[in-house]
Coordinates of C-alpha atoms and ligand atoms in Angstrom, one line a residue:
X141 CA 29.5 -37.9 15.6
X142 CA 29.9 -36.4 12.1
X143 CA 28.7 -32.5 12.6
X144 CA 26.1 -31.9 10.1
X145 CA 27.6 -28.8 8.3
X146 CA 30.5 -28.6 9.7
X147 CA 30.2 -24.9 11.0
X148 CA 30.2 -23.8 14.4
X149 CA 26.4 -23.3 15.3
X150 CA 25.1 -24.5 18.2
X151 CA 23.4 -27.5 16.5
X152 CA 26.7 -28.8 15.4
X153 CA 27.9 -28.7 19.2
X154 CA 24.7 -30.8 20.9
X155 CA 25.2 -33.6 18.8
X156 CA 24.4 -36.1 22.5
X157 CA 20.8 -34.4 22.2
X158 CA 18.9 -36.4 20.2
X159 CA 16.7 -33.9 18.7
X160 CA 19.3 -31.7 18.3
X161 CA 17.8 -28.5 16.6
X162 CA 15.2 -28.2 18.9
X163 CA 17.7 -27.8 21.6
X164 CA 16.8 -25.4 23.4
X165 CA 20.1 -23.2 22.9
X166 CA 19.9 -23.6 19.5
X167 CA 16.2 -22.1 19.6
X168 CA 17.5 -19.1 21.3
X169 CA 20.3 -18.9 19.0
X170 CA 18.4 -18.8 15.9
X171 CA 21.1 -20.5 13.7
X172 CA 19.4 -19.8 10.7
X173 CA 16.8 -22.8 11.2
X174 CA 14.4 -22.7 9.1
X175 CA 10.2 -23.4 10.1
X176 CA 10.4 -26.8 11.5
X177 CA 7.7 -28.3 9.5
X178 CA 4.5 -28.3 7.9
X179 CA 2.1 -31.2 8.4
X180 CA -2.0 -31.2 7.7
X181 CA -1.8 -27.2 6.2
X182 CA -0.2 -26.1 9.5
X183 CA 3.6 -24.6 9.8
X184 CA 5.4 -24.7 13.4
X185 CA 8.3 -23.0 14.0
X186 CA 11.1 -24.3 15.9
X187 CA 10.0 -22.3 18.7
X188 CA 6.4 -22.8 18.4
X189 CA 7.3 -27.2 18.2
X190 CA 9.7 -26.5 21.2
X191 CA 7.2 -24.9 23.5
X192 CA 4.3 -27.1 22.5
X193 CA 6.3 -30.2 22.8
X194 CA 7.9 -29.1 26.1
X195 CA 4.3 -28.7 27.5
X196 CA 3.3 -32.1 26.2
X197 CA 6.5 -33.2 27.9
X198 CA 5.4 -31.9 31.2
X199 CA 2.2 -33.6 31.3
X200 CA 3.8 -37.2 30.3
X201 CA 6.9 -36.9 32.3
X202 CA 7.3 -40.1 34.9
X203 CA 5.3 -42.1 32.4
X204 CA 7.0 -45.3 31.0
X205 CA 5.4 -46.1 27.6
X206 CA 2.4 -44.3 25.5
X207 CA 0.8 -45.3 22.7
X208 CA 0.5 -42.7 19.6
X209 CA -2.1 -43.2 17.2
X210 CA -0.3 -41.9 14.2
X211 CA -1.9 -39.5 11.8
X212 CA -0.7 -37.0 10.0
X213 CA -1.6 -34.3 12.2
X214 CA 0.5 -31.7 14.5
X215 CA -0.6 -33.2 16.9
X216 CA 1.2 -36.9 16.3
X217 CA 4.4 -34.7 16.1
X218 CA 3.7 -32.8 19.6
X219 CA 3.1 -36.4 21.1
X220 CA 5.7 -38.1 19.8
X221 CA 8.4 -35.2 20.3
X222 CA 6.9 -34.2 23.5
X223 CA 7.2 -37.7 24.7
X224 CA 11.1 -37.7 23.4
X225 CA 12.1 -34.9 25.5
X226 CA 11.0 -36.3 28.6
X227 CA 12.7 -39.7 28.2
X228 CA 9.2 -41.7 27.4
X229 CA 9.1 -44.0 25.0
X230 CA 6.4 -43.9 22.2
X231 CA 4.1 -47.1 20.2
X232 CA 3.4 -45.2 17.3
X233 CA 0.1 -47.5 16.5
X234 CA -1.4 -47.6 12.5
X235 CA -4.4 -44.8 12.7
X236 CA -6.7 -47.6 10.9
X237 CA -5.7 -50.4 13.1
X238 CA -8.2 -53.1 13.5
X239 CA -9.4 -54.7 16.6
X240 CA -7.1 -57.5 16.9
X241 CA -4.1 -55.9 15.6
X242 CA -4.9 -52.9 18.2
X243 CA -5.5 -54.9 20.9
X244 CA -2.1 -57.1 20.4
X245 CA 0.2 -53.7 20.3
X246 CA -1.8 -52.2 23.4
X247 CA -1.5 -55.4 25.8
X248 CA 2.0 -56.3 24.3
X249 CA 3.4 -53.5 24.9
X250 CA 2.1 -52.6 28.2
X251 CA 1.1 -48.7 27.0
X252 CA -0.1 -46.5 30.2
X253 CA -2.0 -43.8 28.1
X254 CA -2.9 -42.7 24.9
X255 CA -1.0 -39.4 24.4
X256 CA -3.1 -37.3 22.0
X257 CA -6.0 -39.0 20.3
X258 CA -7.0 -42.2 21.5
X259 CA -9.6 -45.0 19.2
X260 CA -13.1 -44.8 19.7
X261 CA -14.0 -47.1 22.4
X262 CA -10.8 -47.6 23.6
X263 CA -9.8 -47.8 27.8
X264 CA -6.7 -46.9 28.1
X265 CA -6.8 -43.3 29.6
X266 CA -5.9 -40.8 27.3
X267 CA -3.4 -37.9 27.6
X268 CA -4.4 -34.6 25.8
X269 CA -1.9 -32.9 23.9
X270 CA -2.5 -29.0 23.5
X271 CA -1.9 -27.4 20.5
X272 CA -1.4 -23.7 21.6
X273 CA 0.2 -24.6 25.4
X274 CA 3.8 -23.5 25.7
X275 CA 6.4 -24.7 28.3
X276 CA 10.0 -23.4 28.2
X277 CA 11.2 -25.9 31.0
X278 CA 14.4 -27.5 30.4
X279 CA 14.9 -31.1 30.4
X280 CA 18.0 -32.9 30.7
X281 CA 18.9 -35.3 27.5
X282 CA 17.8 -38.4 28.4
X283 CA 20.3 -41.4 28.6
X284 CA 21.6 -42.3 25.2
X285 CA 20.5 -46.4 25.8
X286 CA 16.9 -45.7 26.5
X287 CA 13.9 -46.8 24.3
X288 CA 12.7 -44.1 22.0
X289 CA 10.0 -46.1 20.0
X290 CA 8.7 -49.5 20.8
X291 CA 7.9 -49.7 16.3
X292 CA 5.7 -53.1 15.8
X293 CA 6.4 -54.8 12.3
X294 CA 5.0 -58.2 10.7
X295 CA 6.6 -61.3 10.9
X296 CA 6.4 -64.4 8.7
X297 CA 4.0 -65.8 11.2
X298 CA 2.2 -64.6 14.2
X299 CA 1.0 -61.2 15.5
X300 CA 3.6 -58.3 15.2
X301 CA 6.7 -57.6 17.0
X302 CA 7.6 -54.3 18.7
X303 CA 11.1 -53.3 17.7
X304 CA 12.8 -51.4 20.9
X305 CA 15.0 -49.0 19.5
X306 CA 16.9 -46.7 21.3
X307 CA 17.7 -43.0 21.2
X308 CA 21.4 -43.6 20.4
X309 CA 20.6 -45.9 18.0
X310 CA 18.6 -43.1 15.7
X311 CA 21.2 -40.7 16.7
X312 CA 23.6 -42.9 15.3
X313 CA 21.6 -43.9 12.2
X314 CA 20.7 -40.1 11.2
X315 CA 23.9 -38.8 11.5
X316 CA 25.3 -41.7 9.1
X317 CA 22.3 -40.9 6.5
X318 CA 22.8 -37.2 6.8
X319 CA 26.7 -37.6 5.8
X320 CA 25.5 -40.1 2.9
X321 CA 22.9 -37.9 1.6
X322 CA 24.5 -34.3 2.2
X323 CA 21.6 -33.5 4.1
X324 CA 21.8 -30.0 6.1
X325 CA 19.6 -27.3 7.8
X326 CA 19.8 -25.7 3.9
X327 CA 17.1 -28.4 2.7
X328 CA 13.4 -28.8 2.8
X329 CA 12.6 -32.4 3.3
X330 CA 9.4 -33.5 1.7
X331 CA 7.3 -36.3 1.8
X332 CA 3.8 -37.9 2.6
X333 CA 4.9 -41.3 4.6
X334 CA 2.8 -42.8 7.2
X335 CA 4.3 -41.4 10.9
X336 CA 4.2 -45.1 12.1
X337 CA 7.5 -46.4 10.4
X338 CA 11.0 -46.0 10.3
X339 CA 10.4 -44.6 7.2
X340 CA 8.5 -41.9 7.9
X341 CA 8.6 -41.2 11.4
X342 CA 12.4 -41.5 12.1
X343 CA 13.6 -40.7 8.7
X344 CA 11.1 -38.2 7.9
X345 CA 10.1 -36.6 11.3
X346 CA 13.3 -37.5 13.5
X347 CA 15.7 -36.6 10.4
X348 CA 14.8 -33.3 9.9
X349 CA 14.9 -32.4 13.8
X350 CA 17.8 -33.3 14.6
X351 CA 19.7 -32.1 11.1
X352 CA 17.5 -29.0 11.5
X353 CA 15.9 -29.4 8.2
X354 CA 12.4 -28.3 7.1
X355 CA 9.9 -31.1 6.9
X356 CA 7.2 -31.1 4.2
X357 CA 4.3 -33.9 5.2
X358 CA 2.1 -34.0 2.1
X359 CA -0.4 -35.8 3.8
X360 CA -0.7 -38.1 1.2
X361 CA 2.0 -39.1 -1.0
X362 CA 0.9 -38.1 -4.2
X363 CA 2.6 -36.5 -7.2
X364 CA 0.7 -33.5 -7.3
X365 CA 1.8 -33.0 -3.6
X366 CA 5.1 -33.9 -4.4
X367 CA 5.5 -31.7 -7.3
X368 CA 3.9 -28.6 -5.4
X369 CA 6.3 -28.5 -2.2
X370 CA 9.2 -27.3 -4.2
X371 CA 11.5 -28.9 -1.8
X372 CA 15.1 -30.0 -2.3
X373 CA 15.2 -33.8 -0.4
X374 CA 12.1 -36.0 -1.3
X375 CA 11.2 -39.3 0.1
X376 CA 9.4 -42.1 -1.0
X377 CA 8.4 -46.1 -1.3
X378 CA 9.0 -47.1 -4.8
X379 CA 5.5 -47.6 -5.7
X380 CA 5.3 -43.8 -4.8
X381 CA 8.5 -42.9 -7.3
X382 CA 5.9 -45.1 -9.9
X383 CA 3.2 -43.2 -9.6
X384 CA 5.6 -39.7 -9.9
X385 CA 7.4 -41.5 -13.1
X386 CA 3.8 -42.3 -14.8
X387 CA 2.8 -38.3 -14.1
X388 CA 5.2 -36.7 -16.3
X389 CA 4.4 -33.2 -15.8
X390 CA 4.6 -34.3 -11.9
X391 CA 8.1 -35.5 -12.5
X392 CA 9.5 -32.4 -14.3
X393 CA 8.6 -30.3 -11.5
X394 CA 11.2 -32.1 -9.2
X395 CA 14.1 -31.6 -11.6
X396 CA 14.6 -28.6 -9.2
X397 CA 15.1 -30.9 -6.4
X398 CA 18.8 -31.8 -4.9
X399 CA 18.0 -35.2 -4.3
X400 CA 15.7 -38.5 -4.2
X401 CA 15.7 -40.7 -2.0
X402 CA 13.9 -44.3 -2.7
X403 CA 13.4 -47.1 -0.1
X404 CA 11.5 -49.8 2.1
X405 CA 11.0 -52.2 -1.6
X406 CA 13.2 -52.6 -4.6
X407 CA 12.7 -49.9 -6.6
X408 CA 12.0 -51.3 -10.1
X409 CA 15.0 -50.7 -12.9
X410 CA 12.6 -49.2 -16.0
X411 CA 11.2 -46.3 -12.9
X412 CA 15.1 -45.3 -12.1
X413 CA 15.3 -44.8 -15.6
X414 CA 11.9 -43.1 -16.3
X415 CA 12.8 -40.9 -13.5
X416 CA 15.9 -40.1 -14.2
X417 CA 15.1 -39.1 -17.4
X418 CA 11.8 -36.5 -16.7
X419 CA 13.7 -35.3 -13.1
X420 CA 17.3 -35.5 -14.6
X421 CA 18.0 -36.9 -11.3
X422 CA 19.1 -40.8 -10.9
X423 CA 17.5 -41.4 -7.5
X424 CA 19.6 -42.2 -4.5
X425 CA 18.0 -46.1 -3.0
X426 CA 18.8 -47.2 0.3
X427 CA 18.2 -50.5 2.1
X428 CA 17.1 -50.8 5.6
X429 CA 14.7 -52.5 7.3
X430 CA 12.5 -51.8 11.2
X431 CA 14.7 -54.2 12.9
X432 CA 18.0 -52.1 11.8
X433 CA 17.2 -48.7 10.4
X434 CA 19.3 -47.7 7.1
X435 CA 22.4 -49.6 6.7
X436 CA 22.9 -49.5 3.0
X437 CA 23.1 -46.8 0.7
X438 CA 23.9 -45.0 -2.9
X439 CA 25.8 -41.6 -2.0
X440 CA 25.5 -37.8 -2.2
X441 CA 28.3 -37.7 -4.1
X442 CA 28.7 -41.4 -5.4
X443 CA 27.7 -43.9 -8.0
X444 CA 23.8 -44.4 -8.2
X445 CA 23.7 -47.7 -10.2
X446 CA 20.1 -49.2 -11.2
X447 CA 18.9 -52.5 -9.0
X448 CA 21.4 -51.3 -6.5
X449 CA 21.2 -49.9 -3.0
X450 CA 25.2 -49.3 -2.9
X451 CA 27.5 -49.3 0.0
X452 CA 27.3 -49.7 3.9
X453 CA 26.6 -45.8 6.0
X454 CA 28.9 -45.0 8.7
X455 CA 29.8 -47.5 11.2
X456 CA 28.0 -50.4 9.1
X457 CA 30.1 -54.0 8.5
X458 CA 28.0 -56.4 6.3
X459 CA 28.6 -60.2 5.3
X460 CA 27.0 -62.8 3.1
X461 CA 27.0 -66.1 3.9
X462 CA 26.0 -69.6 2.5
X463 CA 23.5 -72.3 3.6
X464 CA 27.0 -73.5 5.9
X465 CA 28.0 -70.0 7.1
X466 CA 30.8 -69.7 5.1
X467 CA 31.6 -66.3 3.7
X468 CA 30.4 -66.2 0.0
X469 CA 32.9 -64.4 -2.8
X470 CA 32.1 -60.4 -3.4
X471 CA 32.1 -60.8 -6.7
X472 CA 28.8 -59.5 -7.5
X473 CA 27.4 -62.4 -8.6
X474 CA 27.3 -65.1 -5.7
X475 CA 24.3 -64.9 -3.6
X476 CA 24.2 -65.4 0.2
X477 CA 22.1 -64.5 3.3
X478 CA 22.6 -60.4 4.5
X479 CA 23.7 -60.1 7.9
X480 CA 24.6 -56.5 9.2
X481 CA 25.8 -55.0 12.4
X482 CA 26.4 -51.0 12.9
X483 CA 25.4 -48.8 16.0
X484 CA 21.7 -47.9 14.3
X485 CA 20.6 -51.4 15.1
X486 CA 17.6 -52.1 17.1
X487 CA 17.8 -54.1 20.7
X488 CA 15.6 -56.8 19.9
X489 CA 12.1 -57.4 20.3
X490 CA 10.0 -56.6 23.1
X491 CA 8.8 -59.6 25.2
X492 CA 10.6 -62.0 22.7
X493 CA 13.7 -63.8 23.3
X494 CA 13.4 -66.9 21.2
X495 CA 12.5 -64.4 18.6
X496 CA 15.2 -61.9 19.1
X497 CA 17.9 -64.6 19.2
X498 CA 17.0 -66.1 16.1
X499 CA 17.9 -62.5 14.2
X500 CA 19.8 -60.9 16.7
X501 CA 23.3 -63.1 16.5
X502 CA 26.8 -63.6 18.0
X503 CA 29.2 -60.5 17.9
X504 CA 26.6 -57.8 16.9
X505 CA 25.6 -59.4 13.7
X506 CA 22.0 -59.3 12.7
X507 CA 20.5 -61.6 10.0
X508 CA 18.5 -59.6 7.8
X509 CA 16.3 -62.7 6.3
X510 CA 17.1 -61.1 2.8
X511 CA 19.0 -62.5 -0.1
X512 CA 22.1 -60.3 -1.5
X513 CA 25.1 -60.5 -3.9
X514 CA 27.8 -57.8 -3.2
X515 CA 30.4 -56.4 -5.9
X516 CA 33.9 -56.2 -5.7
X517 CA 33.5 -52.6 -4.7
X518 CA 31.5 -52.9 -2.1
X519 CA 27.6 -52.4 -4.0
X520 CA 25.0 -54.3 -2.3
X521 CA 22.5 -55.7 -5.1
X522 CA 18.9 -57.2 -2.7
X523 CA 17.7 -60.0 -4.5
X524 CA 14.9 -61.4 -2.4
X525 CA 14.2 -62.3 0.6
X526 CA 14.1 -66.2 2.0
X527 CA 10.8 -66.1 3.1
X528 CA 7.8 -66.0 0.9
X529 CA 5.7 -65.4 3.7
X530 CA 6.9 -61.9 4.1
X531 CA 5.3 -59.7 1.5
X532 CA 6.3 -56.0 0.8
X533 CA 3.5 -53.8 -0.8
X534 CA 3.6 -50.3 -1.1
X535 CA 6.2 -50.3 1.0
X536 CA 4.4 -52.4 3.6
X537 CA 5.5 -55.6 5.2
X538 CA 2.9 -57.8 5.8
X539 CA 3.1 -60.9 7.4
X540 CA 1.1 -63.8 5.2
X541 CA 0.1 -65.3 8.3
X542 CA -1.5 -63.0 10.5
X543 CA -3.5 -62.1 7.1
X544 CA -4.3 -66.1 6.6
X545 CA -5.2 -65.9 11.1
X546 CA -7.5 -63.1 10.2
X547 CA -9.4 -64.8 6.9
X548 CA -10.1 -67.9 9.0
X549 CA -11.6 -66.3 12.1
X550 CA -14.8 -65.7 9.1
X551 CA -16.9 -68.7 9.4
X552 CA -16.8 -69.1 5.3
X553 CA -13.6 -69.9 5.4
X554 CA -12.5 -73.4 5.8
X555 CA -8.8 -73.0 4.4
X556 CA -6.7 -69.9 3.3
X557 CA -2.9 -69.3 1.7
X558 CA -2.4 -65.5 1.7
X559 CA 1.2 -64.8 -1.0
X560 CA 2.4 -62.0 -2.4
X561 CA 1.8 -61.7 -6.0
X562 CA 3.7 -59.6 -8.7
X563 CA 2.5 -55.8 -9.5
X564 CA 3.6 -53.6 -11.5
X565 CA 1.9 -50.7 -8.8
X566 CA 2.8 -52.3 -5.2
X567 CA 5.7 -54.3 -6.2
X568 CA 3.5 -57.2 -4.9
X569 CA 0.0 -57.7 -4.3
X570 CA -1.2 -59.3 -1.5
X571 CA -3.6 -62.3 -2.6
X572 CA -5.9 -65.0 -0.5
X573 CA -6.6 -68.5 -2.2
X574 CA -9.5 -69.7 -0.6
X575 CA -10.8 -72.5 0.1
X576 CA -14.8 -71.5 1.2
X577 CA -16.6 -73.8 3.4
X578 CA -19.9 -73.9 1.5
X579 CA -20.9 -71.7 -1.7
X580 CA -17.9 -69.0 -2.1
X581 CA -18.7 -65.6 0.1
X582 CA -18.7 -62.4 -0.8
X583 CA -15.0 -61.1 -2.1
X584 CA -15.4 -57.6 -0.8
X585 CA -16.8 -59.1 2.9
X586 CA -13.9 -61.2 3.2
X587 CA -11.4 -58.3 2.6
X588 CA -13.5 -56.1 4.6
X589 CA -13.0 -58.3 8.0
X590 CA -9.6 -58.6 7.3
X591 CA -9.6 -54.6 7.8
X592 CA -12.1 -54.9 10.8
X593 CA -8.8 -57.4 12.0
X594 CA -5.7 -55.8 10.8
X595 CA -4.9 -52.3 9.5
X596 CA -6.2 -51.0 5.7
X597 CA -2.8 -51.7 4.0
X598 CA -3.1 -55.8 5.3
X599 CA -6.7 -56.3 2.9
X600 CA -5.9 -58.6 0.0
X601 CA -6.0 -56.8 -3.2
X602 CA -7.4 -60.0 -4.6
X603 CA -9.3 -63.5 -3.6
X604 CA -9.4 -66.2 -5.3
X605 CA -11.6 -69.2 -4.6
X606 CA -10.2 -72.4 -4.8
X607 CA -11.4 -76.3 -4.4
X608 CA -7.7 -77.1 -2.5
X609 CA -4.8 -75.8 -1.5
X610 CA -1.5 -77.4 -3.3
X611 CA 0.0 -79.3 -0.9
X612 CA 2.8 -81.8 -0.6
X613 CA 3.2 -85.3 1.1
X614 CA 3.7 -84.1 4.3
X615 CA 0.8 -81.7 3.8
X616 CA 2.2 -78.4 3.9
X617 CA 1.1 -76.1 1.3
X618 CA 3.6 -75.2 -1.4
X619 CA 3.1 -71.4 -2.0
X620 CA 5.2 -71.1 -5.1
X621 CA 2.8 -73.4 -6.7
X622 CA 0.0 -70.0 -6.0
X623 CA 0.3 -67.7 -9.0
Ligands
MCA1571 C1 -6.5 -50.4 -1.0 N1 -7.7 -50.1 -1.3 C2 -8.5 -51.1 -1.3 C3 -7.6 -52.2 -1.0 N2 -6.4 -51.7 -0.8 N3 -9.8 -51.3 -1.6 C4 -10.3 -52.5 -1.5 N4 -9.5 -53.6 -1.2 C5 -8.2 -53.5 -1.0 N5 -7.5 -54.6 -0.7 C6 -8.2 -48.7 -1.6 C7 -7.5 -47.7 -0.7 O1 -8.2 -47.6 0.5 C8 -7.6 -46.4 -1.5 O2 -8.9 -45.9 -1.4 C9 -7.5 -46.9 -2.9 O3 -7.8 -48.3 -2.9 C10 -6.1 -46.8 -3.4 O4 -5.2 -47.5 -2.6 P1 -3.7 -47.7 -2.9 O5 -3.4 -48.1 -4.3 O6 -3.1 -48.6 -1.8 O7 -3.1 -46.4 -2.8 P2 -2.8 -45.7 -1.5 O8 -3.8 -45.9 -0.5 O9 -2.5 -44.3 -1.9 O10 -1.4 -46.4 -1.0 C11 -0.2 -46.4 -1.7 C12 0.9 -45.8 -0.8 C13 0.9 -46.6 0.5 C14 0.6 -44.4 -0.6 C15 2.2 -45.9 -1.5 O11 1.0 -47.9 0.2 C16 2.0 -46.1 1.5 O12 1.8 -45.1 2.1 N6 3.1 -46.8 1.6 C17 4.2 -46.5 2.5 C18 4.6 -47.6 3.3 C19 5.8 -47.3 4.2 O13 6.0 -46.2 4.6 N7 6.6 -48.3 4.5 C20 7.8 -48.1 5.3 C21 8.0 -49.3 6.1 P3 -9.1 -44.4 -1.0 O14 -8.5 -43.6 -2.1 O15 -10.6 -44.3 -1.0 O16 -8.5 -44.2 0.4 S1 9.6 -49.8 5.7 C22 10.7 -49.1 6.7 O17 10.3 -48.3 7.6 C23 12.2 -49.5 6.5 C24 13.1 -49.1 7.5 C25 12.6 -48.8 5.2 O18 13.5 -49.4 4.5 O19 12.2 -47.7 4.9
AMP1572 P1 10.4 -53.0 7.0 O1 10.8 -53.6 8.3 O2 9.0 -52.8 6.8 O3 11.2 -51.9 6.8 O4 10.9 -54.0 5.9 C1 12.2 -54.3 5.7 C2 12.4 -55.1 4.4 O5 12.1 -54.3 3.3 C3 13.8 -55.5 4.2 O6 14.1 -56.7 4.9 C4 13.8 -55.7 2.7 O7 13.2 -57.0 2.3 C5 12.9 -54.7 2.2 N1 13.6 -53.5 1.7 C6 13.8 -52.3 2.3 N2 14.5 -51.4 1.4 C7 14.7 -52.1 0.3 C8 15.4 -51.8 -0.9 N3 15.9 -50.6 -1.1 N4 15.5 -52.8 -1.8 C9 15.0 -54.0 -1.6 N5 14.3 -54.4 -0.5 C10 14.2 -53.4 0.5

């Protein structure tokens, strides 16, 4: 394990426990750690989040799995840490999840308890976490191959599938993202990334524990929060490093950053350059997905090159290979499929073995579904992905099916192709062609059942009504044709 500073404090000698800076001996040692965080106006201390989240940890302990319902809140970070330190593992669940979507994660995952708030209406028992209670009891580090997070992500078809990943694999991917990025106990981590992601919650929660980092969570992710923080390590989805490159007085402010960090979507070429003119900083992109956490990345102290996310983190192999399997050239120009393997990958998917061997392959390899050309140094260019019935926007995956499921549970509809469209905002738009049954319905009642369905972030941006869908002879529709 690479130590994070490469001193002698006690954080740099727990590296087996996960959460490493609230370690109990490096609590009582002081190290120089910094507040722990600030999330919704309120500041912990390392000691404070310790003795909060040990409590919490005594009144889940014994438990198998809890569901989370993530907001922004100290109290989603005494849940989810609290449930860590006894060895339980945590379904962080979208705050604005719909009733279907809800009810899939809860059953399919076999939750026994809400731990901190729960949905109105909902039976499962709930668990209270306390903000003020305090336990110093010590628990032992749980085993290194146990489930941490159980993260539920969008397919190309179907409901969600719950990633298991395990401790040692986000002890593993950290550590490698920390040595890329320089990151250390001296930086203030900001950003306002939903706590229900790798992104967020691993990155931007997990991260800063176990480095011993301050966290920043801006609620929102917006670039007057961004600009205010005054922290040194920002994150953010591209279409947030947009918004901060439109807002120039915004962008200024965070030339006195050390570093940013852009990932979950390509970030566009002309808002690298916009940025890194108004910040002075060319950002750092990195390429991961929830399956496999970061594998790919620019460096600290490396080559930031635009429409590039750079080389493999520690302990990363990659490979690109052609509609036969054969290798394809790294000459920066052929494209081939992206398979990965590295110690931060996840263990498959959670009551899903035709699933999880279809991605999980031979050897340790993982096929990433997205297209890639590598250079002859090693840079990773992503130049699609194979399916187009996997749409990023925001940052967000969305699965075009369980979008198109939702639409046709509406009586209006008779026939619906959900695609991701270009956008200049989102990177693409989610959009339903629709073929109505009778007279078209209301636009903003059909995207308002897909939210009463799925969570806020699944609504099409945009419906269009059409007469048919374009199909071919053997009658399945041809998206590309949508635009
Ligand atoms: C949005 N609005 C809508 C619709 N969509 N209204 C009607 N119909 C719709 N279809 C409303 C919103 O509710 C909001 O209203 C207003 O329009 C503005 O919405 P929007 O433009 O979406 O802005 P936003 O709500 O601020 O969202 C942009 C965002 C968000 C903040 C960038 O997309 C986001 O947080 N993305 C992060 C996703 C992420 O973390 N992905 C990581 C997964 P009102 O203002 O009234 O609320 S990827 C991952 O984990 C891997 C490992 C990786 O690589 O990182
Ligand atoms: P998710 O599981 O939500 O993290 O989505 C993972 C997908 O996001 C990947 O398979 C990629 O298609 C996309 N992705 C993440 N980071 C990048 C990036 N830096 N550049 C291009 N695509 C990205």
């Amino acid at each position: 394990m690479t130590p994070v500073t490469g001193d002698r404090s006690v954080i740099s000698s727990v590296s087996g426990v996960l959460l490493r800076s609230l370690n109990p001996a490096a609590v009582a040692a002081g190290d120089d750690l910094p507040d722990a965080l600030t999330i919704a106006g309120e500041t912990l201390s390392r000691s404070d989040l310790l003795g909060a989240a040990t409590s919490v940890a005594e009144r889940v302990a014994g438990a198998e799995r809890v569901a989370v319902l993530a907001r922004p809140t100290v109290t989603t970070v005494l849940a989810v840490t609290g449930a860590l330190l006894a060895g339980v593992s945590v379904v962080p669940v979208p705050p604005d999840s719909g009733a279907a979507e809800l009810r899939h994660i809860l059953n399919d995952s076999g939750a026994q308890a809400w731990l901190g708030d729960a949905p109105e209406g909902s039976e499962l028992p709930r668990i209270p976490v306390r903000k003020h209670a305090r336990s110093w009891h010590r628990y032992a580090e749980p085993d290194p191959a146990g489930i941490a997070f159980v993260l539920y992500t969008s397919g190309t078809t179907g409901a969600p599938k719950g990633v298991l990943l395990s401790r040692g694999a986000i002890a593993a991917g950290l550590d490698a993202l920390a040595e890329a990025w320089d990151w250390t106990r001296k930086d203030t981590l900001v950003h306002g990334l939903p706590l229900f992601h790798v992104h967020g919650l691993i990155l931007g929660l997990l991260g800063p524990l176990r480095v011993g980092s301050r966290v920043i969570h801006t609620g929102k992710p917006t670039p007057e929060a961004y600009a205010a923080a005054g922290g040194t390590l920002y994150f953010g989805v591209p279409t947030v490093w947009s918004r901060i490159a439109e807002d120039e007085e915004a962008a200024r402010k965070l030339a006195e950053a050390r570093l940013l960090v852009s990932g979950s979507a390509p970030l566009p070429v002309p808002v690298f350059r916009k940025l890194h003119e108004l910040t002075g900083h060319a950002p750092v992109e990195r390429y991961g997905m929830s399956e496999t956490m970061i594998t790919l990345s620019t460096r600290a102290d490396g080559e930031r090159r635009p429409g590039w996310v750079g080389l493999p983190v520690r302990g990363v192999e990659t490979r690109l290979l052609d509609e036969n399997g054969a290798e394809v050239p790294r000459d920066g120009e052929s494209i081939g499929s992206l398979q990965v393997r590295g110690p931060m990958l996840g263990d498959g998917y959670l009551n899903r073995p035709d699933a999880t061997a279809e991605s999980w392959l031979a050897d340790g390899w993982f096929a990433t579904g997205d297209v890639a050309v590598i250079d002859a140094d090693g840079f990773h260019r992503i130049v699609g992905r194979e399916s187009v019935d996997l749409i990023k926007s925001g940052g967000y995956r969305v699965g075009a099916g369980e979008v198109e499921t939702a639409l046709l549970g509406h009586p209006e509809v008779a026939e619906v192709a959900v695609v991701g469209l270009p956008d200049d905002d989102l990177g693409q738009r989610i959009v339903a062609f629709v073929v109505p049954r009778g007279a078209a319905p209301d636009e903003a009642e059909l995207v308002a059942h897909v939210a009463t369905e799925l969570s806020n972030h699944k609504r099409p941006r945009e419906i269009r009504f059409v007469e048919a869908l374009p199909r071919n002879a053997m009658g399945k529709v041809q998206k590309k044709q949508l635009s």
